[in-house]
Amino acid sequence: MVWNPLAQTLVVYRDIKANPRYYWMAASACWGGMLFGWDSGLIGGILDRPAFKHAFGLSDNPKAYADIKGWIASVLHAGCFFGAMSAAFISERFGRKGALMIAAFWFHLGSLLQTTSASGSQSSSSALTQLYIGRAIGGYGVGMVSVVVPTYVSESSPRHIRGRLTGMYQLFIVIGIALSFWVNYGMLVAETDADINNDKIWRIPFALQHIPGLLLVITMIPEKESPRWLGEKGRWEDAKAVIARLARKPIDDPDVVNEADDIKADLEKNVKLSFSEQFRQATSSGRMFYRCSIPAIMMFWQQWTGVNSMNYYSPTIFGELGMKGSKPGLLGTGIYGIVKIVMTLLVLSLGMEQYGRKALLVWGGVGQSLPMFYIAGYRHIRQDSPKVDGASYVAILMIYLYVTFYSFGWSVAPWPAMSESVPNQLRALTMAIGLMSNWLFNFTITKLTPILLSKIRWGTYLLFACTTMSAVLWAVFFFPETGGYAIEDIHQLWSGNILKQSMNDNKYLFQSYNNRAQGAVNTNDTEHQARPNMHEKTDRDSTSKSSDDRIEKVHA
């Protein structure tokens, strides 16, 4: 596998220059990712502030407070679960853009309730109840966004950069996490923990949540609906206008017309289904059920790598590894956030479209699990409070290696992979179920982590190391490479023996499939080059963009 980062960086730069509206569209929608990222990062730094505990009358007993911490952090995910559940219906009824605006409303309402809790003469029990309600309502908006953003971006993007654009959702999540880490650190430096009545130290970070929510609304106002959703509603002229606007081409340009024809042919072949009909079709056979379960499976594995335990409780974890005191713990957490941003940018720019989804999942997972095994061994040997020495520095380094490989693999790769894998006519339902899985296990892990760290301690890291290796084995044996195909062609991967197809695609673990964004760089080599005659019979969901150079179907 030849890796030339300079050449690939130039390709990405020229691609952004050639397709600015696609990237701006994706960035506008992906502000939604920062809603979750900001909350994930800020709550871990707030929970241990004495002023926060005092304002809400929380116990100083470590075991009792571990339980309360779990509930405060995880109640957001309960709201996210129901937001993801309702996203399919709302986005089908009001459109992808309309659903994002509705989600933003609920997020702002929840943020307002969190920011204004424990105000005036409000009792501590009433304040805690308001905090729970605010986090659940805000979570409802976040859960809705988590379904709609990948769907909207995927449906609006050309195949040669679809993975990169969809993966930007994860980039905005990690930017939100890092920013909130540094806001917490800055507030601690500016305000200190000396005055337990100083509510600025936790109230200001809650208030700043509104910024990414406002940016989502403001940047999405000029954006248009997904062309596929417009096509479903019979608004073909509007759909072509959106495609033409994003591609910066005339509405009668052959590429624009062909793209609209692809969508139309696919929609005509797959008649609009009610949700009950979608569910019946998704469970019509074992192969179809497995294909439709890919989003839920991927979100299950992503959460069981343990990354959100690190996001929410990283100050506590850094403290366990020897970084004692509030400032060192938050500083270590802030650096952790910067590492995530840098690695996610590198992977989106230089790895996603060059080496595919499968290689990132496998090698990222292997690299992610090994640091967890080391930390588990380190904490097992040093059951008591660890001293600061060479071994503890290595353990802290392992945390940074862990997040490096997470950013390389299970951070960004699942988002395009799961959106691509499912049938077009079932995408809204299957993505909603997938994100419900995400929030269900996010809730479970966030609630359990402080309890696990308190009770089994080193076993927590061993658990996440083992589950991550299990995710790697699943990707090796049961997940074919989905990158580089026209979205209408991916069904061919799942029509034969999935195990054989997955094993055949393992060659991409060691070589690039060369899905460079060539179409954006060379106007004579667009994504529609070598497309079939519109009247020829093809083995695809619909007559669509050619993916023959990537399809290597393995029959049973």
Coordinates of C-alpha atoms in Angstrom, one line a residue:
M1 CA 0.0 0.0 0.0
V2 CA 1.7 3.2 -1.2
W3 CA 0.8 6.2 0.8
N4 CA 1.8 9.6 -0.5
P5 CA 0.3 12.2 1.9
L6 CA 1.5 15.2 -0.1
A7 CA 0.0 14.1 -3.3
Q8 CA -3.2 13.0 -1.6
T9 CA -3.5 16.4 0.2
L10 CA -3.2 18.1 -3.2
V11 CA -6.0 16.0 -4.5
V12 CA -8.2 16.8 -1.6
Y13 CA -7.4 20.5 -1.9
R14 CA -8.2 20.5 -5.6
D15 CA -11.4 18.6 -4.9
I16 CA -12.6 21.1 -2.3
K17 CA -11.8 23.9 -4.8
A18 CA -13.7 22.1 -7.5
N19 CA -16.7 21.2 -5.3
P20 CA -17.1 24.0 -2.8
R21 CA -20.9 23.8 -2.6
Y22 CA -20.9 20.1 -1.8
Y23 CA -18.4 20.7 1.1
W24 CA -20.3 23.7 2.3
M25 CA -23.6 21.8 2.2
A26 CA -22.0 19.0 4.3
A27 CA -20.4 21.5 6.8
S28 CA -23.7 23.3 7.2
A29 CA -25.6 20.1 8.2
C30 CA -22.7 18.8 10.2
W31 CA -22.9 21.6 12.7
G32 CA -25.5 19.2 14.1
G33 CA -22.7 16.9 15.1
M34 CA -21.2 19.6 17.3
L35 CA -24.4 19.6 19.4
F36 CA -23.6 16.1 20.7
G37 CA -19.8 16.7 20.7
W38 CA -20.2 19.8 22.9
D39 CA -22.3 18.1 25.5
S40 CA -20.1 15.0 25.5
G41 CA -17.1 17.1 26.3
L42 CA -18.5 19.6 28.7
I43 CA -20.4 17.4 31.1
G44 CA -17.4 15.3 32.2
G45 CA -15.5 18.5 33.3
I46 CA -18.6 20.0 35.0
L47 CA -19.6 17.0 37.1
D48 CA -16.6 17.2 39.4
R49 CA -16.8 20.9 40.1
P50 CA -17.5 21.7 43.8
A51 CA -19.8 24.6 42.8
F52 CA -21.9 22.3 40.6
K53 CA -22.2 19.7 43.4
H54 CA -23.2 22.5 45.8
A55 CA -25.8 24.1 43.5
F56 CA -27.6 20.7 43.0
G57 CA -27.1 19.4 46.6
L58 CA -25.1 16.4 45.4
S59 CA -23.5 13.9 47.8
D60 CA -19.7 13.7 48.3
N61 CA -19.9 10.0 49.0
P62 CA -17.9 8.5 46.0
K63 CA -20.2 5.5 45.4
A64 CA -23.4 7.5 45.7
Y65 CA -22.0 10.3 43.5
A66 CA -20.8 7.8 40.9
D67 CA -24.4 6.7 40.5
I68 CA -25.7 10.3 40.2
K69 CA -22.9 11.2 37.7
G70 CA -24.1 8.3 35.6
W71 CA -27.7 9.5 35.5
I72 CA -26.8 13.1 34.8
A73 CA -24.6 12.2 31.9
S74 CA -26.8 9.4 30.5
V75 CA -30.2 11.0 30.7
L76 CA -29.3 12.9 27.5
H77 CA -29.0 9.6 25.7
A78 CA -32.5 8.6 26.8
G79 CA -33.7 11.7 25.0
C80 CA -31.4 10.9 22.0
F81 CA -33.0 7.4 21.8
F82 CA -36.5 8.8 21.3
G83 CA -35.2 11.5 19.0
A84 CA -33.7 8.9 16.8
M85 CA -36.9 6.9 16.9
S86 CA -39.0 9.8 15.7
A87 CA -36.4 11.0 13.1
A88 CA -37.5 8.7 10.3
F89 CA -41.2 9.9 10.4
I90 CA -40.3 13.6 10.9
S91 CA -37.7 13.6 8.1
E92 CA -40.1 11.8 5.7
R93 CA -42.9 14.2 6.5
F94 CA -41.2 17.5 6.7
G95 CA -38.0 16.8 4.7
R96 CA -34.4 16.4 5.9
K97 CA -33.9 20.2 6.2
G98 CA -37.2 20.7 8.0
A99 CA -36.2 17.9 10.5
L100 CA -32.9 19.6 11.2
M101 CA -34.7 22.8 12.1
I102 CA -37.2 21.0 14.3
A103 CA -34.3 19.2 16.0
A104 CA -32.5 22.6 16.6
F105 CA -35.6 23.9 18.4
W106 CA -35.7 21.1 20.9
F107 CA -31.9 21.3 21.4
H108 CA -32.1 25.1 22.2
L109 CA -35.0 24.5 24.6
G110 CA -33.1 21.8 26.4
S111 CA -30.0 23.9 26.6
L112 CA -32.0 26.8 28.0
L113 CA -33.4 24.6 30.8
Q114 CA -30.0 23.3 31.7
T115 CA -28.4 26.8 31.7
T116 CA -31.2 28.3 34.0
S117 CA -31.4 25.4 36.4
A118 CA -30.5 26.1 40.1
S119 CA -31.5 29.8 39.6
G120 CA -32.8 32.1 42.3
S121 CA -34.4 30.4 45.3
Q122 CA -35.0 27.1 43.4
S123 CA -34.5 24.1 45.7
S124 CA -31.7 21.7 44.9
S125 CA -34.1 18.8 44.2
S126 CA -36.2 21.0 41.9
A127 CA -33.0 22.2 40.2
L128 CA -31.8 18.6 39.6
T129 CA -35.2 17.7 38.2
Q130 CA -35.0 20.6 35.8
L131 CA -31.5 19.6 34.8
Y132 CA -32.7 16.1 34.0
I133 CA -35.6 17.4 32.0
G134 CA -33.4 19.8 30.1
R135 CA -30.9 17.2 29.2
A136 CA -33.6 14.8 28.0
I137 CA -35.2 17.4 25.8
G138 CA -31.9 18.6 24.4
G139 CA -31.0 14.9 23.8
Y140 CA -34.2 14.5 21.8
G141 CA -32.9 17.1 19.4
V142 CA -29.4 15.6 19.3
G143 CA -30.9 12.1 18.6
M144 CA -32.9 13.5 15.7
V145 CA -29.9 15.2 14.2
S146 CA -27.8 12.1 14.5
V147 CA -30.1 10.3 12.0
V148 CA -31.0 13.1 9.7
V149 CA -27.5 14.6 9.1
P150 CA -25.8 11.4 7.6
T151 CA -28.9 10.7 5.6
Y152 CA -29.1 14.3 4.2
V153 CA -25.4 14.5 3.4
S154 CA -25.3 11.0 1.8
E155 CA -28.4 11.6 -0.4
S156 CA -26.9 15.0 -1.5
S157 CA -23.3 13.9 -2.3
P158 CA -21.6 12.4 -5.4
R159 CA -20.1 9.0 -4.8
H160 CA -16.5 9.9 -5.2
I161 CA -16.6 12.1 -2.1
R162 CA -19.6 10.7 -0.3
G163 CA -17.6 9.0 2.4
R164 CA -15.6 12.0 3.2
L165 CA -18.6 14.3 3.3
T166 CA -20.6 12.0 5.5
G167 CA -17.6 11.4 7.7
M168 CA -17.5 15.2 8.4
Y169 CA -20.3 14.6 10.9
Q170 CA -17.8 12.8 13.1
L171 CA -15.3 15.6 12.6
F172 CA -17.8 18.1 13.9
I173 CA -18.5 15.9 16.9
V174 CA -14.8 15.8 17.8
I175 CA -14.4 19.5 17.3
G176 CA -17.3 20.1 19.7
I177 CA -15.8 17.7 22.2
A178 CA -12.4 19.4 22.0
L179 CA -13.8 23.0 22.3
S180 CA -15.9 22.1 25.3
F181 CA -12.8 20.4 26.9
W182 CA -10.9 23.7 26.6
V183 CA -13.9 25.8 27.7
N184 CA -13.9 23.7 30.9
Y185 CA -10.2 24.1 31.4
G186 CA -10.4 27.9 30.7
M187 CA -13.3 28.3 33.2
L188 CA -11.3 26.4 35.9
V189 CA -8.2 28.6 35.3
A190 CA -10.3 31.8 35.3
E191 CA -12.8 31.1 38.1
T192 CA -11.0 28.3 40.2
D193 CA -12.8 26.0 42.6
A194 CA -12.3 28.3 45.6
D195 CA -15.9 29.7 45.8
I196 CA -18.5 26.9 45.9
N197 CA -21.2 29.6 45.2
N198 CA -19.6 30.7 41.9
D199 CA -22.0 29.2 39.4
K200 CA -20.2 30.7 36.4
I201 CA -17.8 27.8 36.3
W202 CA -20.6 25.4 35.2
R203 CA -23.4 27.7 33.9
I204 CA -21.3 29.4 31.2
P205 CA -20.3 26.1 29.5
F206 CA -24.0 25.1 29.4
A207 CA -24.9 28.5 27.9
L208 CA -22.3 28.2 25.2
Q209 CA -24.1 25.1 23.8
H210 CA -26.4 27.5 22.0
I211 CA -23.6 28.6 19.6
P212 CA -23.4 25.4 17.5
G213 CA -27.2 25.2 17.5
L214 CA -27.4 28.7 16.1
L215 CA -24.8 28.0 13.5
L216 CA -26.7 24.9 12.4
V217 CA -29.9 27.0 11.9
I218 CA -28.1 30.0 10.2
T219 CA -26.0 27.9 7.8
M220 CA -28.9 25.6 6.8
I221 CA -31.3 28.4 5.9
P222 CA -29.9 28.9 2.4
E223 CA -29.4 25.2 1.8
K224 CA -31.9 23.1 -0.1
E225 CA -33.6 19.8 0.5
S226 CA -32.1 16.5 -0.4
P227 CA -32.7 15.8 -4.1
R228 CA -33.7 12.2 -3.3
W229 CA -36.4 13.4 -0.9
L230 CA -37.6 16.0 -3.5
G231 CA -37.8 13.2 -6.0
E232 CA -39.9 11.0 -3.6
K233 CA -42.4 13.9 -3.5
G234 CA -42.5 14.2 -7.3
R235 CA -40.7 17.5 -7.3
W236 CA -38.3 16.6 -10.1
E237 CA -37.6 20.1 -11.3
D238 CA -36.7 21.1 -7.8
A239 CA -34.5 18.0 -7.5
K240 CA -32.6 18.9 -10.7
A241 CA -32.2 22.5 -9.5
V242 CA -30.6 21.3 -6.3
I243 CA -28.2 18.9 -8.1
A244 CA -27.3 21.7 -10.6
R245 CA -26.7 24.2 -7.8
L246 CA -24.4 21.8 -5.8
A247 CA -22.5 20.8 -8.9
R248 CA -22.4 24.4 -10.2
K249 CA -23.7 23.3 -13.6
P250 CA -26.7 24.3 -15.8
I251 CA -29.9 22.5 -15.0
D252 CA -29.9 20.9 -18.4
D253 CA -26.3 19.7 -18.2
P254 CA -26.0 15.9 -19.0
D255 CA -24.5 15.1 -15.6
V256 CA -27.4 16.8 -13.8
V257 CA -30.0 15.1 -16.0
N258 CA -28.3 11.7 -15.5
E259 CA -28.1 12.1 -11.8
A260 CA -31.8 13.0 -11.6
D261 CA -32.6 10.1 -13.9
D262 CA -30.7 7.7 -11.6
I263 CA -32.7 8.8 -8.7
K264 CA -36.0 8.6 -10.6
A265 CA -35.2 5.1 -11.9
D266 CA -34.4 3.9 -8.5
L267 CA -37.5 5.4 -6.9
E268 CA -39.7 3.9 -9.7
K269 CA -38.2 0.5 -9.1
N270 CA -38.7 0.8 -5.4
V271 CA -42.2 1.9 -4.8
K272 CA -42.7 4.3 -1.8
L273 CA -43.4 2.2 1.2
S274 CA -45.1 2.9 4.5
F275 CA -43.1 2.2 7.6
S276 CA -44.9 -1.1 8.2
E277 CA -44.2 -2.1 4.6
Q278 CA -40.5 -1.1 5.1
F279 CA -40.3 -3.2 8.2
R280 CA -41.8 -6.2 6.4
Q281 CA -39.4 -5.8 3.5
A282 CA -36.4 -5.3 5.9
T283 CA -37.3 -8.7 7.5
S284 CA -38.3 -10.5 4.2
S285 CA -35.2 -12.7 4.3
G286 CA -32.2 -13.4 6.4
R287 CA -29.8 -11.7 4.0
M288 CA -32.0 -8.6 3.8
F289 CA -32.4 -8.5 7.6
Y290 CA -28.7 -8.6 8.0
R291 CA -28.1 -5.9 5.5
C292 CA -30.7 -3.7 7.1
S293 CA -29.1 -4.4 10.5
I294 CA -25.7 -3.0 9.5
P295 CA -26.3 0.5 11.0
A296 CA -27.4 -1.0 14.3
I297 CA -24.5 -3.5 14.4
M298 CA -22.0 -0.7 13.6
M299 CA -23.3 1.6 16.2
F300 CA -23.3 -1.2 18.8
W301 CA -19.6 -1.9 18.1
Q302 CA -18.7 1.8 18.0
Q303 CA -20.1 2.3 21.5
W304 CA -18.6 -0.8 22.9
T305 CA -15.1 0.4 22.0
G306 CA -15.6 2.5 25.1
V307 CA -14.9 5.9 23.4
N308 CA -17.7 7.8 25.2
S309 CA -16.5 6.5 28.5
M310 CA -13.3 8.4 27.7
N311 CA -15.3 11.5 26.4
Y312 CA -17.4 11.8 29.5
Y313 CA -15.1 10.6 32.3
S314 CA -11.6 11.4 30.9
P315 CA -10.7 13.7 33.8
T316 CA -11.4 10.8 36.2
I317 CA -9.5 8.4 34.0
F318 CA -6.5 10.7 33.7
G319 CA -6.6 11.1 37.5
E320 CA -6.5 7.3 37.8
L321 CA -3.3 7.2 35.7
G322 CA -1.4 9.7 37.8
M323 CA -2.5 13.2 36.6
K324 CA -3.8 14.3 40.0
G325 CA -5.7 17.5 40.5
S326 CA -8.4 19.3 38.5
K327 CA -6.1 21.3 36.2
P328 CA -3.8 18.5 35.1
G329 CA -6.8 16.2 34.5
L330 CA -8.6 18.8 32.4
L331 CA -5.4 19.8 30.6
G332 CA -4.8 16.1 29.6
T333 CA -8.5 16.0 28.5
G334 CA -8.0 19.1 26.3
I335 CA -5.0 17.6 24.6
Y336 CA -7.0 14.4 24.1
G337 CA -9.6 16.5 22.2
I338 CA -6.9 18.1 20.0
V339 CA -5.5 14.7 19.1
K340 CA -9.0 13.6 18.0
I341 CA -9.5 16.6 15.7
V342 CA -6.1 16.2 14.0
M343 CA -6.5 12.5 13.4
T344 CA -10.1 12.8 12.2
L345 CA -9.0 15.5 9.7
L346 CA -6.1 13.3 8.5
V347 CA -8.4 10.2 8.0
L348 CA -11.1 12.1 6.2
S349 CA -8.5 13.8 3.9
L350 CA -6.0 11.0 3.3
G351 CA -7.7 7.7 4.2
M352 CA -11.5 7.5 3.8
E353 CA -11.7 7.6 0.0
Q354 CA -8.2 6.1 -0.6
Y355 CA -8.4 2.9 1.5
G356 CA -12.0 2.4 2.1
R357 CA -14.2 1.6 5.1
K358 CA -13.1 -1.9 5.9
A359 CA -9.4 -1.2 6.3
L360 CA -10.1 1.7 8.6
L361 CA -12.4 -0.4 10.8
V362 CA -10.0 -3.3 11.0
W363 CA -6.6 -1.6 11.5
G364 CA -8.2 1.2 13.6
G365 CA -9.8 -1.4 15.9
V366 CA -6.6 -3.4 16.3
G367 CA -4.7 -0.2 17.2
Q368 CA -7.4 0.9 19.6
S369 CA -7.6 -2.3 21.6
L370 CA -3.8 -2.7 22.2
P371 CA -3.6 0.4 24.4
M372 CA -6.6 -0.7 26.4
F373 CA -4.9 -4.1 27.1
Y374 CA -1.8 -2.2 28.4
I375 CA -3.9 0.1 30.6
A376 CA -5.8 -2.8 32.0
G377 CA -2.5 -4.5 32.9
Y378 CA -1.1 -1.3 34.4
R379 CA -4.2 -0.7 36.6
H380 CA -4.2 -4.4 37.6
I381 CA -0.6 -4.2 38.8
R382 CA -1.2 -0.9 40.5
Q383 CA -4.5 -1.3 42.3
D384 CA -3.9 1.6 44.6
S385 CA -3.4 5.2 43.7
P386 CA -0.7 5.1 41.0
K387 CA 2.6 7.0 41.4
V388 CA 3.9 9.2 38.7
D389 CA 6.8 7.4 37.0
G390 CA 7.7 6.0 33.6
A391 CA 5.0 3.3 33.6
S392 CA 2.2 5.9 34.4
Y393 CA 3.5 8.2 31.6
V394 CA 3.3 5.2 29.2
A395 CA -0.3 4.6 30.4
I396 CA -1.2 8.2 29.6
L397 CA 0.5 7.9 26.2
M398 CA -1.7 4.8 25.6
I399 CA -4.8 7.0 26.1
Y400 CA -3.6 9.2 23.3
L401 CA -2.8 6.2 21.1
Y402 CA -6.2 4.8 21.8
V403 CA -7.9 8.0 20.6
T404 CA -5.6 8.2 17.6
F405 CA -6.6 4.8 16.4
Y406 CA -10.2 5.4 17.3
S407 CA -10.1 8.4 15.1
F408 CA -8.5 6.3 12.4
G409 CA -11.2 3.7 12.4
W410 CA -14.4 3.4 14.4
S411 CA -14.8 7.2 14.7
V412 CA -15.5 8.1 11.0
A413 CA -15.7 4.9 9.0
P414 CA -19.1 3.7 10.4
W415 CA -21.0 6.8 9.3
P416 CA -20.6 6.5 5.5
A417 CA -20.5 2.7 5.7
M418 CA -23.8 2.2 7.4
S419 CA -25.5 4.9 5.2
E420 CA -24.2 3.2 2.1
S421 CA -25.0 -0.4 3.1
V422 CA -28.8 -0.2 3.4
P423 CA -31.4 -0.3 0.5
N424 CA -32.3 3.2 -0.7
Q425 CA -36.0 2.8 -0.1
L426 CA -35.3 1.6 3.5
R427 CA -32.7 4.1 4.5
A428 CA -34.9 6.3 6.7
L429 CA -36.1 3.3 8.8
T430 CA -32.8 1.5 9.0
M431 CA -30.7 4.6 9.9
A432 CA -33.3 5.5 12.6
I433 CA -32.9 2.0 14.1
G434 CA -29.2 2.2 13.8
L435 CA -29.0 5.5 15.7
M436 CA -31.5 4.2 18.3
S437 CA -28.9 1.4 18.8
N438 CA -26.2 4.1 19.2
W439 CA -28.1 6.0 21.8
L440 CA -29.3 2.9 23.7
F441 CA -25.7 1.6 24.2
N442 CA -24.4 5.1 24.6
F443 CA -26.8 5.4 27.5
T444 CA -25.9 2.0 28.9
I445 CA -22.1 2.6 28.8
T446 CA -22.3 6.2 30.1
K447 CA -24.4 5.0 33.0
L448 CA -22.2 2.0 33.8
T449 CA -18.8 3.5 33.4
P450 CA -18.5 5.4 36.7
I451 CA -19.8 2.3 38.5
L452 CA -17.4 0.0 36.6
L453 CA -14.4 2.3 37.3
S454 CA -15.4 2.2 41.0
K455 CA -16.0 -1.5 41.3
I456 CA -13.9 -3.5 38.8
R457 CA -11.5 -0.7 37.9
W458 CA -8.8 -2.3 35.6
G459 CA -11.5 -4.7 34.3
T460 CA -13.2 -1.8 32.7
Y461 CA -10.3 -1.3 30.3
L462 CA -10.0 -5.1 29.7
L463 CA -13.7 -5.2 28.8
F464 CA -13.4 -2.5 26.2
A465 CA -10.2 -4.0 24.7
C466 CA -12.0 -7.4 24.2
T467 CA -15.2 -5.9 22.7
T468 CA -13.1 -3.8 20.3
M469 CA -11.2 -6.9 19.1
S470 CA -14.6 -8.6 18.6
A471 CA -15.6 -5.6 16.4
V472 CA -12.5 -6.2 14.4
L473 CA -13.3 -9.8 13.8
W474 CA -16.8 -8.9 12.7
A475 CA -15.4 -6.4 10.2
V476 CA -13.0 -9.0 8.8
F477 CA -15.5 -11.8 8.3
F478 CA -18.9 -10.2 7.9
F479 CA -18.5 -6.8 6.4
P480 CA -17.7 -6.2 2.7
E481 CA -16.1 -3.1 1.4
T482 CA -18.8 -0.5 0.5
G483 CA -16.6 2.4 -0.6
G484 CA -16.3 3.5 -4.2
Y485 CA -19.7 2.3 -5.5
A486 CA -22.6 4.3 -6.8
I487 CA -25.2 4.1 -4.1
E488 CA -27.6 2.4 -6.5
D489 CA -25.1 -0.5 -7.1
I490 CA -24.2 -1.5 -3.6
H491 CA -27.0 -4.1 -3.4
Q492 CA -24.8 -6.4 -5.5
L493 CA -22.5 -6.8 -2.5
W494 CA -25.2 -8.4 -0.5
S495 CA -26.8 -10.6 -3.2
G496 CA -24.3 -13.5 -2.9
N497 CA -22.5 -15.2 0.0
I498 CA -21.7 -12.4 2.4
L499 CA -18.9 -14.3 4.2
K500 CA -17.1 -15.0 0.8
Q501 CA -17.6 -11.4 -0.3
S502 CA -16.2 -10.1 3.0
M503 CA -13.2 -12.4 2.8
N504 CA -12.6 -11.4 -0.9
D505 CA -12.6 -7.7 0.1
N506 CA -10.0 -8.3 2.8
K507 CA -7.4 -7.6 0.1
Y508 CA -8.3 -4.0 0.6
L509 CA -6.8 -4.3 4.1
F510 CA -3.4 -4.3 2.4
Q511 CA -3.9 -2.2 -0.7
S512 CA -5.7 0.9 -1.8
Y513 CA -8.8 0.6 -4.0
N514 CA -7.8 4.0 -5.5
N515 CA -11.2 5.7 -5.1
R516 CA -9.5 9.1 -5.4
A517 CA -11.7 12.1 -6.0
Q518 CA -10.6 12.1 -9.6
G519 CA -13.9 13.2 -11.0
A520 CA -13.6 16.5 -9.1
V521 CA -10.1 17.2 -10.4
N522 CA -10.3 16.2 -14.0
T523 CA -13.5 17.4 -15.7
N524 CA -12.9 14.8 -18.4
D525 CA -13.2 12.0 -15.9
T526 CA -16.4 12.8 -14.0
E527 CA -18.3 10.3 -11.9
H528 CA -20.7 9.8 -14.9
Q529 CA -17.9 8.7 -17.2
A530 CA -18.6 5.3 -18.9
R531 CA -22.2 5.3 -17.6
P532 CA -24.4 2.7 -19.4
N533 CA -26.9 3.6 -22.0
M534 CA -30.1 4.6 -20.2
H535 CA -32.0 1.9 -22.2
E536 CA -29.7 -0.9 -21.5
K537 CA -30.6 -3.6 -19.0
T538 CA -28.1 -3.5 -16.1
D539 CA -27.8 -5.5 -12.9
R540 CA -28.4 -2.6 -10.5
D541 CA -31.0 -1.1 -8.3
S542 CA -31.6 1.3 -11.2
T543 CA -29.7 2.5 -14.2
S544 CA -27.0 4.5 -12.5
K545 CA -23.4 5.6 -12.3
S546 CA -20.9 3.0 -13.3
S547 CA -19.1 1.1 -10.5
D548 CA -17.9 -1.8 -12.6
D549 CA -14.3 -1.0 -11.8
R550 CA -15.1 -1.7 -8.1
I551 CA -17.7 -4.4 -8.1
E552 CA -16.1 -7.8 -7.6
K553 CA -19.1 -9.9 -6.8
V554 CA -18.5 -13.3 -5.2
H555 CA -21.3 -15.8 -5.7
A556 CA -22.2 -18.6 -3.4

